[in-house]
Coordinates of C-alpha atoms and ligand atoms in Angstrom, one line a residue:
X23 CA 57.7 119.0 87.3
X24 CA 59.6 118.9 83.7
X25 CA 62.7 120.9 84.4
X26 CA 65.0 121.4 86.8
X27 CA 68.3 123.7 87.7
X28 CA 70.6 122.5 90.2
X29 CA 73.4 123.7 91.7
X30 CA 76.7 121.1 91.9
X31 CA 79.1 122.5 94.6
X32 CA 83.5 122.3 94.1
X33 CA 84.9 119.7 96.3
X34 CA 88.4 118.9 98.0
X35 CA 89.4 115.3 97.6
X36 CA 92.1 113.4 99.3
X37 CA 92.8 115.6 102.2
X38 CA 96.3 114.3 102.0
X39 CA 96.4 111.2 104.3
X40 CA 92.8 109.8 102.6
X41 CA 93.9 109.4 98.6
X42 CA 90.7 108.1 96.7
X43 CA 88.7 108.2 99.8
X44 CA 88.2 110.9 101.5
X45 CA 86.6 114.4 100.5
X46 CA 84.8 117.6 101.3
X47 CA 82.2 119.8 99.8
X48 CA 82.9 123.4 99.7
X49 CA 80.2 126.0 99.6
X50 CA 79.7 129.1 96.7
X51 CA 81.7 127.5 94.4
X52 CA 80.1 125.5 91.7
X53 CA 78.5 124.5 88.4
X54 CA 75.1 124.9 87.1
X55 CA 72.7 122.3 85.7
X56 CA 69.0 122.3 84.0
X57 CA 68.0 119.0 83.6
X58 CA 64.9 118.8 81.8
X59 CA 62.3 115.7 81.3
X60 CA 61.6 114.9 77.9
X61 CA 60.0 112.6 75.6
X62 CA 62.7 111.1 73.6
X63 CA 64.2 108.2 75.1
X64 CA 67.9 108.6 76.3
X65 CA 70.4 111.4 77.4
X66 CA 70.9 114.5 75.2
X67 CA 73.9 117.2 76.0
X68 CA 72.2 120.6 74.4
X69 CA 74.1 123.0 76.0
X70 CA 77.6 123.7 77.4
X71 CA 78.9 127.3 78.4
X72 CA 81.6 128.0 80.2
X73 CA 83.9 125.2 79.2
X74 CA 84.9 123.7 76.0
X75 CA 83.5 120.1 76.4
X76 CA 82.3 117.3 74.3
X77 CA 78.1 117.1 73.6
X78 CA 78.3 113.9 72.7
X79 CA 76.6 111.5 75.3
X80 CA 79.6 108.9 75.5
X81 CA 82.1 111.3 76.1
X82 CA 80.8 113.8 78.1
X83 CA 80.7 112.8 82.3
X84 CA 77.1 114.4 83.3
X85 CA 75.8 112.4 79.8
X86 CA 77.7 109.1 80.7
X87 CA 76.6 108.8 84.2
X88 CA 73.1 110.2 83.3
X89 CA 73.2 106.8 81.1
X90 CA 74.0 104.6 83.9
X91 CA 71.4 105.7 85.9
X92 CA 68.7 105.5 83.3
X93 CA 69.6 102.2 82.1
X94 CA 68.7 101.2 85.9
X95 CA 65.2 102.4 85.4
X96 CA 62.8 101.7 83.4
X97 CA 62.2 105.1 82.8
X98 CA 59.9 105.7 79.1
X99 CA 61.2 109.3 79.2
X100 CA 65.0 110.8 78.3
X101 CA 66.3 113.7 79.7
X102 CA 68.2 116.9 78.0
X103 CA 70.9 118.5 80.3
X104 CA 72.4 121.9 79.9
X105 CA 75.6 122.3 81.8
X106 CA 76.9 125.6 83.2
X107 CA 80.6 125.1 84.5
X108 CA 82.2 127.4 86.6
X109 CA 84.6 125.5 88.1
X110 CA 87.5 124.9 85.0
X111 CA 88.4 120.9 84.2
X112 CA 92.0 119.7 85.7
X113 CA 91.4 122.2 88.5
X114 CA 91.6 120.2 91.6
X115 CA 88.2 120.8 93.0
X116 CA 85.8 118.3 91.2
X117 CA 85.3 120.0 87.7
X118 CA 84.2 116.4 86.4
X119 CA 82.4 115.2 89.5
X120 CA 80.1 118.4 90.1
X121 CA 78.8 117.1 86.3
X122 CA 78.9 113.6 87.1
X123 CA 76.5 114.7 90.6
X124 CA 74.6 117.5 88.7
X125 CA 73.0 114.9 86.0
X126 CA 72.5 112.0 88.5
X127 CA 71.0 114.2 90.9
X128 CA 68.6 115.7 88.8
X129 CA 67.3 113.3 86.8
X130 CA 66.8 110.9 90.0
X131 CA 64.8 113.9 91.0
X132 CA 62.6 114.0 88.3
X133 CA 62.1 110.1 87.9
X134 CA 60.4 111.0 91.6
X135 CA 63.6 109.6 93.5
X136 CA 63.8 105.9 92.9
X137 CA 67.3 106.0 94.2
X138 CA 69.1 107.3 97.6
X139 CA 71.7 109.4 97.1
X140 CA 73.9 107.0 98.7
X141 CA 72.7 105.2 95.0
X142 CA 73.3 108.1 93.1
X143 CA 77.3 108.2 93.7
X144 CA 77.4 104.5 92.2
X145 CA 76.2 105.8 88.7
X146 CA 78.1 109.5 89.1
X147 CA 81.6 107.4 89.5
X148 CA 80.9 106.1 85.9
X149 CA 81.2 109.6 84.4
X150 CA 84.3 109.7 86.5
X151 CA 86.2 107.6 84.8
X152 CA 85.9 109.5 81.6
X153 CA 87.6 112.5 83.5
X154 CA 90.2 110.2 84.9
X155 CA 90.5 106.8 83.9
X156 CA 89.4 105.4 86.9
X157 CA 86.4 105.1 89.4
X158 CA 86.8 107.0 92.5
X159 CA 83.7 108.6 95.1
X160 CA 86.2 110.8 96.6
X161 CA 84.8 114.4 95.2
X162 CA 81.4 112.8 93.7
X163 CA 80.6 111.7 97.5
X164 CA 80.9 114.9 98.6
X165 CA 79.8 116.6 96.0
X166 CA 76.7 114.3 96.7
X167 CA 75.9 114.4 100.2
X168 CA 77.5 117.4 101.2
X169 CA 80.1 117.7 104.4
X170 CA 83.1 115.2 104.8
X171 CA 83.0 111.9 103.1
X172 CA 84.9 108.9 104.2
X173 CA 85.0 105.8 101.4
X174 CA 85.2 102.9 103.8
X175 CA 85.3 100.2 100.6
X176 CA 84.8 100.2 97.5
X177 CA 83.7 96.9 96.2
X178 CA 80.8 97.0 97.6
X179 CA 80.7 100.8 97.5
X180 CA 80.5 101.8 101.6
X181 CA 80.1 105.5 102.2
X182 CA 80.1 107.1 105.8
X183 CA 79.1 111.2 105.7
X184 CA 80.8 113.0 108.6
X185 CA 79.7 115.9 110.3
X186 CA 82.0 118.9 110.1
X187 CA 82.7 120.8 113.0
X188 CA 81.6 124.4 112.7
X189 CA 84.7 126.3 112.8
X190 CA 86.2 124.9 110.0
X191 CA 87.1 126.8 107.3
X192 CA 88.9 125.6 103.7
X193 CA 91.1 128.0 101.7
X194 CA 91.5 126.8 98.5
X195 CA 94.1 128.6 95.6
X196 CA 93.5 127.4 91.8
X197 CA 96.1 128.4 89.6
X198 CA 94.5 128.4 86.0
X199 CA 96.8 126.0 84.7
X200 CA 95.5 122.5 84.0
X201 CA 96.7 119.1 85.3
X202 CA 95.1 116.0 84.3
X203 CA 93.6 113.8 86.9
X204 CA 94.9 111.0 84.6
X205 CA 98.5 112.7 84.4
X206 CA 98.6 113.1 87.8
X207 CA 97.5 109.5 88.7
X208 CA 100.3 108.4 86.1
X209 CA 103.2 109.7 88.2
X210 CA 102.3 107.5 91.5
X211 CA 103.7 104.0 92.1
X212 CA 101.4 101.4 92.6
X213 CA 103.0 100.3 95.7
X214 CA 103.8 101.9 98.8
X215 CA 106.3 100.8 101.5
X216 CA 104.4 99.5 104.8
X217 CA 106.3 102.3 106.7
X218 CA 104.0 105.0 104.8
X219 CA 101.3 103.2 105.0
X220 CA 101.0 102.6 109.0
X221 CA 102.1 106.3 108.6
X222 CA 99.3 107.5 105.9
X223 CA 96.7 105.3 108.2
X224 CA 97.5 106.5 111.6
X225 CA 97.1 110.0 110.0
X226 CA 93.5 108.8 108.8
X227 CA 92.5 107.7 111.8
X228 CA 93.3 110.9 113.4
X229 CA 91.5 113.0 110.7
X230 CA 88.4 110.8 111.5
X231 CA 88.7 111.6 115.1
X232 CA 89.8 114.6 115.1
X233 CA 86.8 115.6 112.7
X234 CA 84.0 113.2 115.3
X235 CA 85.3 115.0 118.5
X236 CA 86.0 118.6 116.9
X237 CA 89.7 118.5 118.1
X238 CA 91.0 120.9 115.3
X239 CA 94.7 120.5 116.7
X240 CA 93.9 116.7 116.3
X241 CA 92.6 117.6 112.1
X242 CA 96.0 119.9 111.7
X243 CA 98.7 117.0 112.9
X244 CA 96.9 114.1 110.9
X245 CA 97.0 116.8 107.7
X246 CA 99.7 114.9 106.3
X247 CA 100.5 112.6 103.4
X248 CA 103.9 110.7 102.8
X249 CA 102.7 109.2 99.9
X250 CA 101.3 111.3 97.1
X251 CA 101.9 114.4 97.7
X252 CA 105.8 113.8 97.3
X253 CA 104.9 112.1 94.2
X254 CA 103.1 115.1 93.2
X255 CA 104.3 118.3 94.2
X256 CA 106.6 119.0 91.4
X257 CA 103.3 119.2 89.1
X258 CA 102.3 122.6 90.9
X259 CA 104.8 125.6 90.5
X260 CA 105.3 127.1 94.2
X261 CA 103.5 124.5 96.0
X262 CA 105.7 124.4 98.6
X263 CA 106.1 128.0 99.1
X264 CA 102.5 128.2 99.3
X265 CA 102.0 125.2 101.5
X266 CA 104.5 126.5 103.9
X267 CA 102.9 129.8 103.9
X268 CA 99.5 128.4 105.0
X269 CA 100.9 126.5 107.8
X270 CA 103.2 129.6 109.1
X271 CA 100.0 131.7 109.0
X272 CA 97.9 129.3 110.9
X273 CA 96.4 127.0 109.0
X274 CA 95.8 123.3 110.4
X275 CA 97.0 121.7 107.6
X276 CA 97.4 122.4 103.5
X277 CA 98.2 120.2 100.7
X278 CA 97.2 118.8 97.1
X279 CA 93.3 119.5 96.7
X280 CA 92.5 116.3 94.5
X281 CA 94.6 115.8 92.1
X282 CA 96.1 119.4 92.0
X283 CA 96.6 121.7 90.9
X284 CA 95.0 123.7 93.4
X285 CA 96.4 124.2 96.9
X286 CA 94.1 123.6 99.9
X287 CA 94.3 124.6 103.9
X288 CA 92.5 124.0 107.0
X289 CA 91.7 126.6 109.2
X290 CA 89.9 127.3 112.7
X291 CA 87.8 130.3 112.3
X292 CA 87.5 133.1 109.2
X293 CA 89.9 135.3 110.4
X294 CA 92.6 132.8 110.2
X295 CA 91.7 131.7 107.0
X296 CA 92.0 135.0 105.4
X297 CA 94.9 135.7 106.9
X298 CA 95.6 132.4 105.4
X299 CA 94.7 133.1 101.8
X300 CA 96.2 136.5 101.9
X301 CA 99.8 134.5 103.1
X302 CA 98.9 131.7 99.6
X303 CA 98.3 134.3 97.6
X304 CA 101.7 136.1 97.9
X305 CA 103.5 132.9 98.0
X306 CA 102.1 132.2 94.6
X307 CA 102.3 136.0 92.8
X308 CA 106.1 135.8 91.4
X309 CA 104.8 132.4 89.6
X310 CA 103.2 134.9 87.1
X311 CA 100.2 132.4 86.6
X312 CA 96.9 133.9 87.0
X313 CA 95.1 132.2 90.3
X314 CA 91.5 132.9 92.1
X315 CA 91.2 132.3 95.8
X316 CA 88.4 130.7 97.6
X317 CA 87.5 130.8 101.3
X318 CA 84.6 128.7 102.1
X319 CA 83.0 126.8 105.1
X320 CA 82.0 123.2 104.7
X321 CA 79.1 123.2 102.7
X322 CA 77.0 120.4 104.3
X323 CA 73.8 120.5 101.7
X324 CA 76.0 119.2 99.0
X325 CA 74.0 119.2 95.2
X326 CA 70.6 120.8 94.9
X327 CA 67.7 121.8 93.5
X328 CA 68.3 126.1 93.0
X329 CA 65.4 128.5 91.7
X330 CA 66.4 131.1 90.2
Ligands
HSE11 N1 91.5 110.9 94.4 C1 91.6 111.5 93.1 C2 93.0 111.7 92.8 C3 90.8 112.8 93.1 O1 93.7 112.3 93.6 O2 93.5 111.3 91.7 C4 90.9 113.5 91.7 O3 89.8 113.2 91.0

């Protein structure tokens, strides 16, 4: 096996009381890959559509964490990677990460998987930091190993997947206007009171549980984030409108999907998250900014191998 194409599913980080650590992966929205085995030693960029993106190894996430994982090996081959993007950069839903997965996914695969894919988010966080400055599992995670995510440390690098419970629907509305992950980590402080933080952390908690026992009305009331989200908001035109739409139609919770500027929600059942969407979308329409809407169930596969 010389080549492969892979599919690198859209993610929702944060989930507003779990900044840089917690995440989900969504299902039919995503990026395609080929990765393909070749002799020259090294990573080569040959293709890009759908984006306008730097080739060059160095600069380019999917080449810069393809490195890091073939410096790890003693791999005589290189690898050529053709990148597809269909989810738009500064979008909120992992644009950078699906890249950073897609690469160290499939070249793992065709070194004959040397590395877990517990392994494989180690070397997709260092294309992450070319997207945003700094190194964070909370979409590659995800984007990785599919369903919930929960980064209990960093340093080492402690990843716990959670199982989603099966009703659970996310809404997701991307305006197509760009905000930079490292813009919109620039507007937070670096220090937060101790009165948000037992705040943020009980929230946490309660996500956890709520998400381990399938009590949904558990996952709406921890839905909440005191900290970044204020900092935020004011980088998304009619984010409250929106928000305050989801939650008066139903939804369990909405907020900042990563670092915006798309607008998530959490809803028990389709039917509520359509009525959902339908209640965003309005909320957004006297914006005039052009926005898609995506209703998807947690996708618990996360990156892989696609055939045709
Ligand atoms: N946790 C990150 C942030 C996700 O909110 O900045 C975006 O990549």
């Amino acid at each position: 096996m010389n080549e492969l194409k892979i599919f690198c599913p859209a993610t929702i980080a944060n989930l507003n009381c779990g900044f840089d650590v917690m995440g989900l992966c969504l299902e039919g929205i995503g990026d395609e890959m080929i990765i393909r085995k070749v002799a020259e030693k090294g990573i080569k960029i040959t293709k890009i559509t759908g984006a306008d993106l730097p080739l060059e190894t160095e600069k380019n996430v999917a080449g810069v964490a393809g490195l890091a994982l073939l410096n790890a090996t003693q791999s005589d081959f290189g690898f050529e990677i053709e990148i597809h993007k269909k989810i738009k950069a500064g979008s909120g839903i992992g644009s950078s990460s699906a890249s950073a997965a897609g690469a160290v996914f499939g070249i793992n695969e065709l070194l004959g998987k040397p590395f877990t894919k517990q392994e494989l988010i180690h070397f997709a966080m260092k294309g992450e930091v070319i997207a945003s400055g700094s190194e964070h599992a909370d979409n590659v995670a995800p984007c990785i190993l599919g369903g919930f995510t929960l980064v209990r440390g960093y340093n080492p690098l402690d990843l716990i997947k959670i199982e989603s419970p099966s009703e659970l629907y996310a809404v997701v509305l991307h305006p197509h206007i760009e905000v930079k992950t490292s813009d919109s980590r620039a507007v937070l402080s670096p220090t937060v009171s101790l009165k948000s933080a037992i705040t943020q952390w009980g929230n946490l908690g309660g996500l956890i549980a709520g998400l381990y026992t399938k009590d949904y009305e558990l996952i709406g009331r921890s839905l909440n984030d005191v900290i970044v989200e204020p900092a935020r908001k004011h980088l998304i035109p009619n984010f409250d409108l929106v928000k305050n739409a989801a939650l008066e139609n139903g939804a369990l919770g909405s907020g900042i999907s990563g670092a915006g500027p798309s607008i998530f929600a959490l809803c028990k059942g389709q039917a509520i998250a359509e009525k959902v969407a339908y209640a965003m979308s309005n909320a957004y329409l006297d914006t005039g900014i052009a926005f898609d809407m995506h209703i998807s169930k947690v996708n618990d596969q996360g990156t892989k191998i696609i055939t045709n």
